[in-house]
CSV table of C-alpha atoms and ligand atoms in Angstrom, one decimal:
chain,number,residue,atom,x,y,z
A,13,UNK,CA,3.1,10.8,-40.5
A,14,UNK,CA,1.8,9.3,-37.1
A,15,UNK,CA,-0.3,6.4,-37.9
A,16,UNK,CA,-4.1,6.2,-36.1
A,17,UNK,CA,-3.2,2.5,-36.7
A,18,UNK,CA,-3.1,0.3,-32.8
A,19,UNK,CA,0.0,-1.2,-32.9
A,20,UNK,CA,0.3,-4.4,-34.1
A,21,UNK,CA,-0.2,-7.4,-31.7
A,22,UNK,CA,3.8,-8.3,-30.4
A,23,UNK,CA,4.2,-11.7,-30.5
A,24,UNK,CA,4.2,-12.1,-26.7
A,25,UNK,CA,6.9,-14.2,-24.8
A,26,UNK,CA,5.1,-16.9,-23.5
A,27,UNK,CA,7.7,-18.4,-21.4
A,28,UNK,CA,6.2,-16.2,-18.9
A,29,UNK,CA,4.4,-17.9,-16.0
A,30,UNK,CA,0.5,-18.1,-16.0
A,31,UNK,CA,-1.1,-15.2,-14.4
A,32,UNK,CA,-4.3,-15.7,-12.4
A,33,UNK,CA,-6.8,-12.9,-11.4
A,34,UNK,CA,-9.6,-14.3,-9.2
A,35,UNK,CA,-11.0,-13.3,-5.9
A,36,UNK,CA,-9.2,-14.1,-2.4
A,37,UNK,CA,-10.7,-16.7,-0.2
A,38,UNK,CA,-12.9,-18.7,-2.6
A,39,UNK,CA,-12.4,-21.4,-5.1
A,40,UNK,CA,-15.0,-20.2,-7.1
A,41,UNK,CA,-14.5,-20.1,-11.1
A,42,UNK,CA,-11.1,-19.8,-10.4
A,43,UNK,CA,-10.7,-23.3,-9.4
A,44,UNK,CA,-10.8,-24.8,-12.9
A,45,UNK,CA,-8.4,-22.9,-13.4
A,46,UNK,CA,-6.6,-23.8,-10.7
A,47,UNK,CA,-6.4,-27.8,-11.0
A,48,UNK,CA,-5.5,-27.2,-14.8
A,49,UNK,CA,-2.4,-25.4,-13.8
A,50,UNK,CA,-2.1,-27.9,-11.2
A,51,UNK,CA,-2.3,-31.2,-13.4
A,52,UNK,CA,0.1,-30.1,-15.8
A,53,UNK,CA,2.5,-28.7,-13.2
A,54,UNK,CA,2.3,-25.1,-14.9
A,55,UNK,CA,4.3,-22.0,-13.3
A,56,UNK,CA,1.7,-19.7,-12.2
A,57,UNK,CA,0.9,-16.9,-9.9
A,58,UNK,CA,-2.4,-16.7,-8.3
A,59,UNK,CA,-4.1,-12.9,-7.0
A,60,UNK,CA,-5.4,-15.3,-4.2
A,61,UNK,CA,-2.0,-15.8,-3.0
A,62,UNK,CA,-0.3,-12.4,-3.8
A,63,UNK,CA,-0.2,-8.8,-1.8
A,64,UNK,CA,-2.8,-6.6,-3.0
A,65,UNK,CA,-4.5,-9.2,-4.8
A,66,UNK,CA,-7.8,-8.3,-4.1
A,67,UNK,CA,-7.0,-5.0,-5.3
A,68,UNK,CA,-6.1,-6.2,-8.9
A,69,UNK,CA,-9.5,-8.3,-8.9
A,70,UNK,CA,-10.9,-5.3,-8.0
A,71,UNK,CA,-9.0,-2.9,-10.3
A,72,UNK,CA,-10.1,-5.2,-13.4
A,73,UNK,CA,-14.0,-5.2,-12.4
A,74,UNK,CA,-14.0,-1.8,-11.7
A,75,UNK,CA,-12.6,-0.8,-14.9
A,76,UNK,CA,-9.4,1.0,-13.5
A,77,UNK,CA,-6.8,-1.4,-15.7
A,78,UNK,CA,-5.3,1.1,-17.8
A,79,UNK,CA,-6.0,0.4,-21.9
A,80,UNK,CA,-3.6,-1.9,-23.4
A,81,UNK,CA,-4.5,-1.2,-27.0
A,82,UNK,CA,-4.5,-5.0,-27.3
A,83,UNK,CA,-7.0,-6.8,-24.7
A,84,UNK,CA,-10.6,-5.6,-24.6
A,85,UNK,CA,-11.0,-5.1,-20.6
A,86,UNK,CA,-12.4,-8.3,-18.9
A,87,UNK,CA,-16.1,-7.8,-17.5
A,88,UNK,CA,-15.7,-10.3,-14.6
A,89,UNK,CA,-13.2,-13.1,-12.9
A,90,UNK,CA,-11.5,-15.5,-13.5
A,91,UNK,CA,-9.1,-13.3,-15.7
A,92,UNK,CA,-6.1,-14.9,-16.7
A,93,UNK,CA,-2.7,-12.9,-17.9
A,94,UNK,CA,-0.2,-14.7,-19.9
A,95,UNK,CA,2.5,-12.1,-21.7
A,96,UNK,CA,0.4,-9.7,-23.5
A,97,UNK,CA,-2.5,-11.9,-23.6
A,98,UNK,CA,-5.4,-11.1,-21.2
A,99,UNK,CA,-8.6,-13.1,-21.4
A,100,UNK,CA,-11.7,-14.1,-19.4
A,101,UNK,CA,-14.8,-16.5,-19.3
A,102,UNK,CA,-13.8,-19.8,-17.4
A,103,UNK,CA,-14.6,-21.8,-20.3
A,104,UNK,CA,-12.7,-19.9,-22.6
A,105,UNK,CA,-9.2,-19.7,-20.5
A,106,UNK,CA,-9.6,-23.2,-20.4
A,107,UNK,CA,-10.0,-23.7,-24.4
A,108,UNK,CA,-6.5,-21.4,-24.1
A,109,UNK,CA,-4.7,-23.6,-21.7
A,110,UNK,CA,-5.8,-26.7,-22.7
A,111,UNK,CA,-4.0,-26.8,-25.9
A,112,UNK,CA,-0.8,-25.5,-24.1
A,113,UNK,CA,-0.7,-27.5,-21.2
A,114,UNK,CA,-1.4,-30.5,-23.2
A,115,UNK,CA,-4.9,-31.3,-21.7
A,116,UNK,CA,-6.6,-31.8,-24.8
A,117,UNK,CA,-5.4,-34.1,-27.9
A,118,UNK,CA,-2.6,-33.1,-30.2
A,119,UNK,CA,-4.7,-31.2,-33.2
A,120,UNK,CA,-2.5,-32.9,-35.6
A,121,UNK,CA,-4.1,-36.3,-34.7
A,122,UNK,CA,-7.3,-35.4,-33.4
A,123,UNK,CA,-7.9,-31.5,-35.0
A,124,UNK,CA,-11.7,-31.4,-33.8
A,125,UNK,CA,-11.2,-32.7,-30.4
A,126,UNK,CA,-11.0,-29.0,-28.5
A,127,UNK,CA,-14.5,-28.6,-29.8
A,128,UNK,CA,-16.1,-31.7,-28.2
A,129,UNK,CA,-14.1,-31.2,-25.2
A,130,UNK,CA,-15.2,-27.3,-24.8
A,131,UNK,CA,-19.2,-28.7,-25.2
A,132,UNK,CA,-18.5,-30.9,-22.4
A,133,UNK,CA,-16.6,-28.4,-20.2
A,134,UNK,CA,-19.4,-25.9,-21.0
A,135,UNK,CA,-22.3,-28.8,-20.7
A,136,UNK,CA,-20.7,-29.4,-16.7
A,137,UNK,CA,-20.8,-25.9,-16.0
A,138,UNK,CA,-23.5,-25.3,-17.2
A,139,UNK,CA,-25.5,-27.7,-15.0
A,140,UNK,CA,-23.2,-28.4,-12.0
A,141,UNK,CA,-22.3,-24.9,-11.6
A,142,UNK,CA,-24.0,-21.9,-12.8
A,143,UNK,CA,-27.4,-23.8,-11.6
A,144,UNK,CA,-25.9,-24.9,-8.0
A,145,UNK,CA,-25.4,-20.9,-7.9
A,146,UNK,CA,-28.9,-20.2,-8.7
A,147,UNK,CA,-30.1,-22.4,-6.2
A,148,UNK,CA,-28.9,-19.9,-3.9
A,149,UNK,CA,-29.7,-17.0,-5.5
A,150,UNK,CA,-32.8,-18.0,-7.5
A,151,UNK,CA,-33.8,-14.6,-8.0
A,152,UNK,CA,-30.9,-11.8,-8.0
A,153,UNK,CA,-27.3,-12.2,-7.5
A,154,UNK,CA,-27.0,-8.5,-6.1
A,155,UNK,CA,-29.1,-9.7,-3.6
A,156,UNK,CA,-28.7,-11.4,-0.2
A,157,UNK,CA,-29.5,-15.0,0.3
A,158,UNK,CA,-31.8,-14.4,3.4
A,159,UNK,CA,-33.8,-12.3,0.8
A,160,UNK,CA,-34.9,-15.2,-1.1
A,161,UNK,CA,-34.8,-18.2,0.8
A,162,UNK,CA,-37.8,-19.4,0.0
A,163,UNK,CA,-37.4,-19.1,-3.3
A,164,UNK,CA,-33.9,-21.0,-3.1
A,165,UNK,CA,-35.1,-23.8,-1.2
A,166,UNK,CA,-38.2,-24.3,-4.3
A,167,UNK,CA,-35.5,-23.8,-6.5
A,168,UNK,CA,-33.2,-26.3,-4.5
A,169,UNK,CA,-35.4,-28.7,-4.2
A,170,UNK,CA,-35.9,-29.2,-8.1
A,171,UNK,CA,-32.7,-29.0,-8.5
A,172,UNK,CA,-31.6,-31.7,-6.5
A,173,UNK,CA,-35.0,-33.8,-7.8
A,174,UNK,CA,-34.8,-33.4,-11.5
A,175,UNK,CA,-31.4,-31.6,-12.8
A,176,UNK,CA,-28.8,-32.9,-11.1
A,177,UNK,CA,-30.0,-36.2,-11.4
A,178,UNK,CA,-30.4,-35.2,-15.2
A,179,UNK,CA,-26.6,-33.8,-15.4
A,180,UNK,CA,-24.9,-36.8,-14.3
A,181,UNK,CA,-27.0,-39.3,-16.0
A,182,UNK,CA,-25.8,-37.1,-19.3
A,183,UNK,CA,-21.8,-37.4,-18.0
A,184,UNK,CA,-22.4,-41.2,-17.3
A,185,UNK,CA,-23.9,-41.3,-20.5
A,186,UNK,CA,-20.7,-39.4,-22.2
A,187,UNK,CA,-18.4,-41.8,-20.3
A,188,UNK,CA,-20.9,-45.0,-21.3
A,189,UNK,CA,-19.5,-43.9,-25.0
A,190,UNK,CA,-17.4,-45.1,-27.4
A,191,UNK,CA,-15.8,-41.8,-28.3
A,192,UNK,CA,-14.8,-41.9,-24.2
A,193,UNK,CA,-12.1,-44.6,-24.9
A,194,UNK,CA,-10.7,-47.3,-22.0
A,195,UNK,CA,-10.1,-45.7,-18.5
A,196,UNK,CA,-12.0,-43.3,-15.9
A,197,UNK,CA,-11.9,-40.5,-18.8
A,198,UNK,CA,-15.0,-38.6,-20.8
A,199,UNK,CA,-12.6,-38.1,-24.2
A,200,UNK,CA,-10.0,-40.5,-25.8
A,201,UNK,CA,-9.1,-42.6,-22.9
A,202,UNK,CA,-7.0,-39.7,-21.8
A,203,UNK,CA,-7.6,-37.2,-19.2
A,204,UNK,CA,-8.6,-33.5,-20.9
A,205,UNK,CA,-9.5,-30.6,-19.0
A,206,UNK,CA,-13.4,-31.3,-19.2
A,207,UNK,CA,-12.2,-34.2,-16.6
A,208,UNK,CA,-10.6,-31.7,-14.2
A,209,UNK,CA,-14.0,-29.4,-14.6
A,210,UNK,CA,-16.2,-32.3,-13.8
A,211,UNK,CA,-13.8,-33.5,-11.2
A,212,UNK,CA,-14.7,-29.7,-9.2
A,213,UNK,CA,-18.1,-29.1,-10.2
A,214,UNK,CA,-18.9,-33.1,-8.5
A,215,UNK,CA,-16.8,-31.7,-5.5
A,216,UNK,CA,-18.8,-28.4,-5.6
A,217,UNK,CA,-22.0,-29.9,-5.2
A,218,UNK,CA,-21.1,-32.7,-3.1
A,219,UNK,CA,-20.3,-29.9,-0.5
A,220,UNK,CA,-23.4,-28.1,-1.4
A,221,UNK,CA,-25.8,-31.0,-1.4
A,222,UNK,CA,-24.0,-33.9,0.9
A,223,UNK,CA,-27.2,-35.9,0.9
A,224,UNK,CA,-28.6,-36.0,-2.2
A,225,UNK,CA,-25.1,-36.6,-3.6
A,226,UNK,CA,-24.4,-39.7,-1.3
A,227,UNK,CA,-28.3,-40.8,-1.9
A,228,UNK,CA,-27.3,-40.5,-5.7
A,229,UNK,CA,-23.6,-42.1,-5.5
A,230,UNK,CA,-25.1,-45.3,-3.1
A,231,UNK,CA,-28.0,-46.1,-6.1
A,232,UNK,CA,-25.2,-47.0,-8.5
A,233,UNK,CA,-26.9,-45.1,-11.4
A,234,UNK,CA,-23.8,-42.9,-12.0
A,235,UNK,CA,-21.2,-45.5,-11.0
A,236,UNK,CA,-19.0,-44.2,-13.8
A,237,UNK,CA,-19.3,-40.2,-13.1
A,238,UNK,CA,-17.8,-41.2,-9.1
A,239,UNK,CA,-15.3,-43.0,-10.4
A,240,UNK,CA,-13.8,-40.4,-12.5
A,241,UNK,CA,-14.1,-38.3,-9.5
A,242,UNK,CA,-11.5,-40.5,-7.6
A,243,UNK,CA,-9.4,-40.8,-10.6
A,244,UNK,CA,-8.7,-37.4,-10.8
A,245,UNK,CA,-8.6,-37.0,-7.4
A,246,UNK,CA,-5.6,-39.4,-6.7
A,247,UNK,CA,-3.7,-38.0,-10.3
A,248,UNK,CA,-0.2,-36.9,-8.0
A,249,UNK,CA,-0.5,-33.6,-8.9
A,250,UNK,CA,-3.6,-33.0,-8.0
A,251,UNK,CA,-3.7,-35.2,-4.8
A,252,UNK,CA,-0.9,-33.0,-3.7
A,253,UNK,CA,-2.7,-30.4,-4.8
A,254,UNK,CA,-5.8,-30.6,-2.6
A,255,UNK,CA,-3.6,-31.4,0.2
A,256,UNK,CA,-2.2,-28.2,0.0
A,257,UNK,CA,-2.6,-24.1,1.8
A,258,UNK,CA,-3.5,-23.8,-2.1
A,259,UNK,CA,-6.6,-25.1,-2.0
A,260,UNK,CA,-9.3,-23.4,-0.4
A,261,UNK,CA,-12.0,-24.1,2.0
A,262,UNK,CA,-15.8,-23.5,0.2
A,263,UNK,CA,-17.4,-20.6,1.9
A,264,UNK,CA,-19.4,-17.9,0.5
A,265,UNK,CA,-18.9,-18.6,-3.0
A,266,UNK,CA,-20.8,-20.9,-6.4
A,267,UNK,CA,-21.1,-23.6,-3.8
A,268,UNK,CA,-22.5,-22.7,-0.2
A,269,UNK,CA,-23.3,-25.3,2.4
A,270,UNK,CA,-27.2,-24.0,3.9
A,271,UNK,CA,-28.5,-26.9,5.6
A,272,UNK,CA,-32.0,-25.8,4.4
A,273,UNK,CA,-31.5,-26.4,0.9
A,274,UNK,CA,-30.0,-30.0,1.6
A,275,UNK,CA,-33.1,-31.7,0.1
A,276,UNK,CA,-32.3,-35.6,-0.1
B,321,LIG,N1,-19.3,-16.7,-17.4
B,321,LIG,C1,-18.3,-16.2,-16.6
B,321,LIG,C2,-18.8,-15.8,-15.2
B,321,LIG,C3,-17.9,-14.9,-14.5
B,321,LIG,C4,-18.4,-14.6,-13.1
B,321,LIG,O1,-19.6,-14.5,-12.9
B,321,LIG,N2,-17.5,-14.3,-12.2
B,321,LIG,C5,-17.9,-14.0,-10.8
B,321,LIG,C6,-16.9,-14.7,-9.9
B,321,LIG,S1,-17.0,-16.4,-10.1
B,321,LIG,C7,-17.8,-12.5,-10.6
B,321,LIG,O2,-17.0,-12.0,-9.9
B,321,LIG,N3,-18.8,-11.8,-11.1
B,321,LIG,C8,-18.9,-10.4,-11.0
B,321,LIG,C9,-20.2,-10.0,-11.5
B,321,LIG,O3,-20.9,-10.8,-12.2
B,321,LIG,O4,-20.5,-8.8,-11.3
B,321,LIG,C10,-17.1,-17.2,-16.4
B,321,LIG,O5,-17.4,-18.4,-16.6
B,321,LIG,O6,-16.0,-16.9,-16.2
């Protein structure tokens, strides 16, 4: 009798290299993915690298990905494929590789830690990315920019005055901690991946706000937060990293440069 059963999940072979889906020509959300692969020296293949990438991004948002029987379809990049696996939500692939790549505490010493560091990958994009990209597009995402400029630069402006200032008093505060441990880190006086999300998201809005940014790094109130900027930036992996035709410019993604919304 045929069975109305899904097959069973296969145990996949995860021996396979890391998978990528993200758009082209951006760093966008895909970044953090990016530098985690990056730190911890992962194989990986990236659509922004590969022929016809865009055309898988696309293929996935558009629903055209044939049904797996496993993998609910992804609603939006970064997607990443490993094996059989497919999964989405930045914060999420992240939870994934973090306990792979070894960028979170073992579980058998520290079983909760995952949980704290999610909260404070979530906490960093939640302020120092998903708002920078509101700033922007305070009113509709499906819209242009020029058709809400005014409302970006009030938006910016508030922004730059009270939340940012807020969100990196909260990570100097997290690194103030005891739970943060000896060295430039937020967790355990070891680098996790909230470290390498942080590490973007300062970069993001130091691109998209270069004043405020040096206004706030030159008044010492976040001393710590800068300083675990640099650390991660001179890690060898990821030093080499940014060096490289891997890492892309900023354009018109999360982080935009309009010299309008540069309040100081
Ligand atoms: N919360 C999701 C947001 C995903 C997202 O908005 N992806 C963008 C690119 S960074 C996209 O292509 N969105 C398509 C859409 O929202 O229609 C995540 O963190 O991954």
């Amino acid at each position: 009798m045929a069975s109305e059963v899904p097959p069973k999940r296969q145990k996949s072979a995860k021996d396979v290299p890391y998978h990528l889906i993200y758009w082209p020509g951006i760093p966008g959300r895909g970044e953090h993915v990016r530098l985690a692969l990056e730190e911890a020296g992962a194989e990986y293949t990236d659509t922004a690298f590969t022929d016809g990438g865009v055309d898988e991004v696309l293929a996935y948002v558009q629903g055209k990905i044939p049904d797996d029987g496993l993998n609910p379809p992804p609603c939006a990049p970064p997607i990443l494929k490993h094996g059989d696996l497919v999964i989405s939500q930045t914060p999420n692939i992240l939870l994934y590789l973090g306990n792979r790549l070894g960028l979170v505490p073992d579980a058998d010493q520290d079983p909760d830690a995952m949980y704290k560091i999610n909260a404070l990958a979530l906490t960093a994009l939640d302020g120092l990315s998903n708002e920078p990209h509101d700033c922007h597009h305070p009113i509709a995402s499906g819209l242009y920019y020029e058709d809400q400029k005014e409302e970006a630069k009030r938006r910016s402006e508030d922004y730059v005055k009270n939340r940012l200032p807020k969100f990196l008093s909260y990570f100097e505060r997290v690194l103030e901690s005891k739970a943060s441990g000896d060295g430039p880190w937020l967790y355990g006086g070891a680098l996790t991946y909230a470290d390498l999300v942080l590490f973007q998201c300062v970069d993001g809005v130091k691109f998209m706000f270069p004043k405020a940014m040096a206004k706030l790094e030159r008044g010492g109130k976040h001393a710590k937060v800068f300083q675990l900027y640099q650390a991660v930036a001179e890690r060898p992996k990821i030093k080499a990293y940014l060096q490289s035709d891997r890492r892309q410019k900023y354009s018109n993604g999360i982080y935009r440069y309009y010299e309008e919304l540069d309040f100081a």
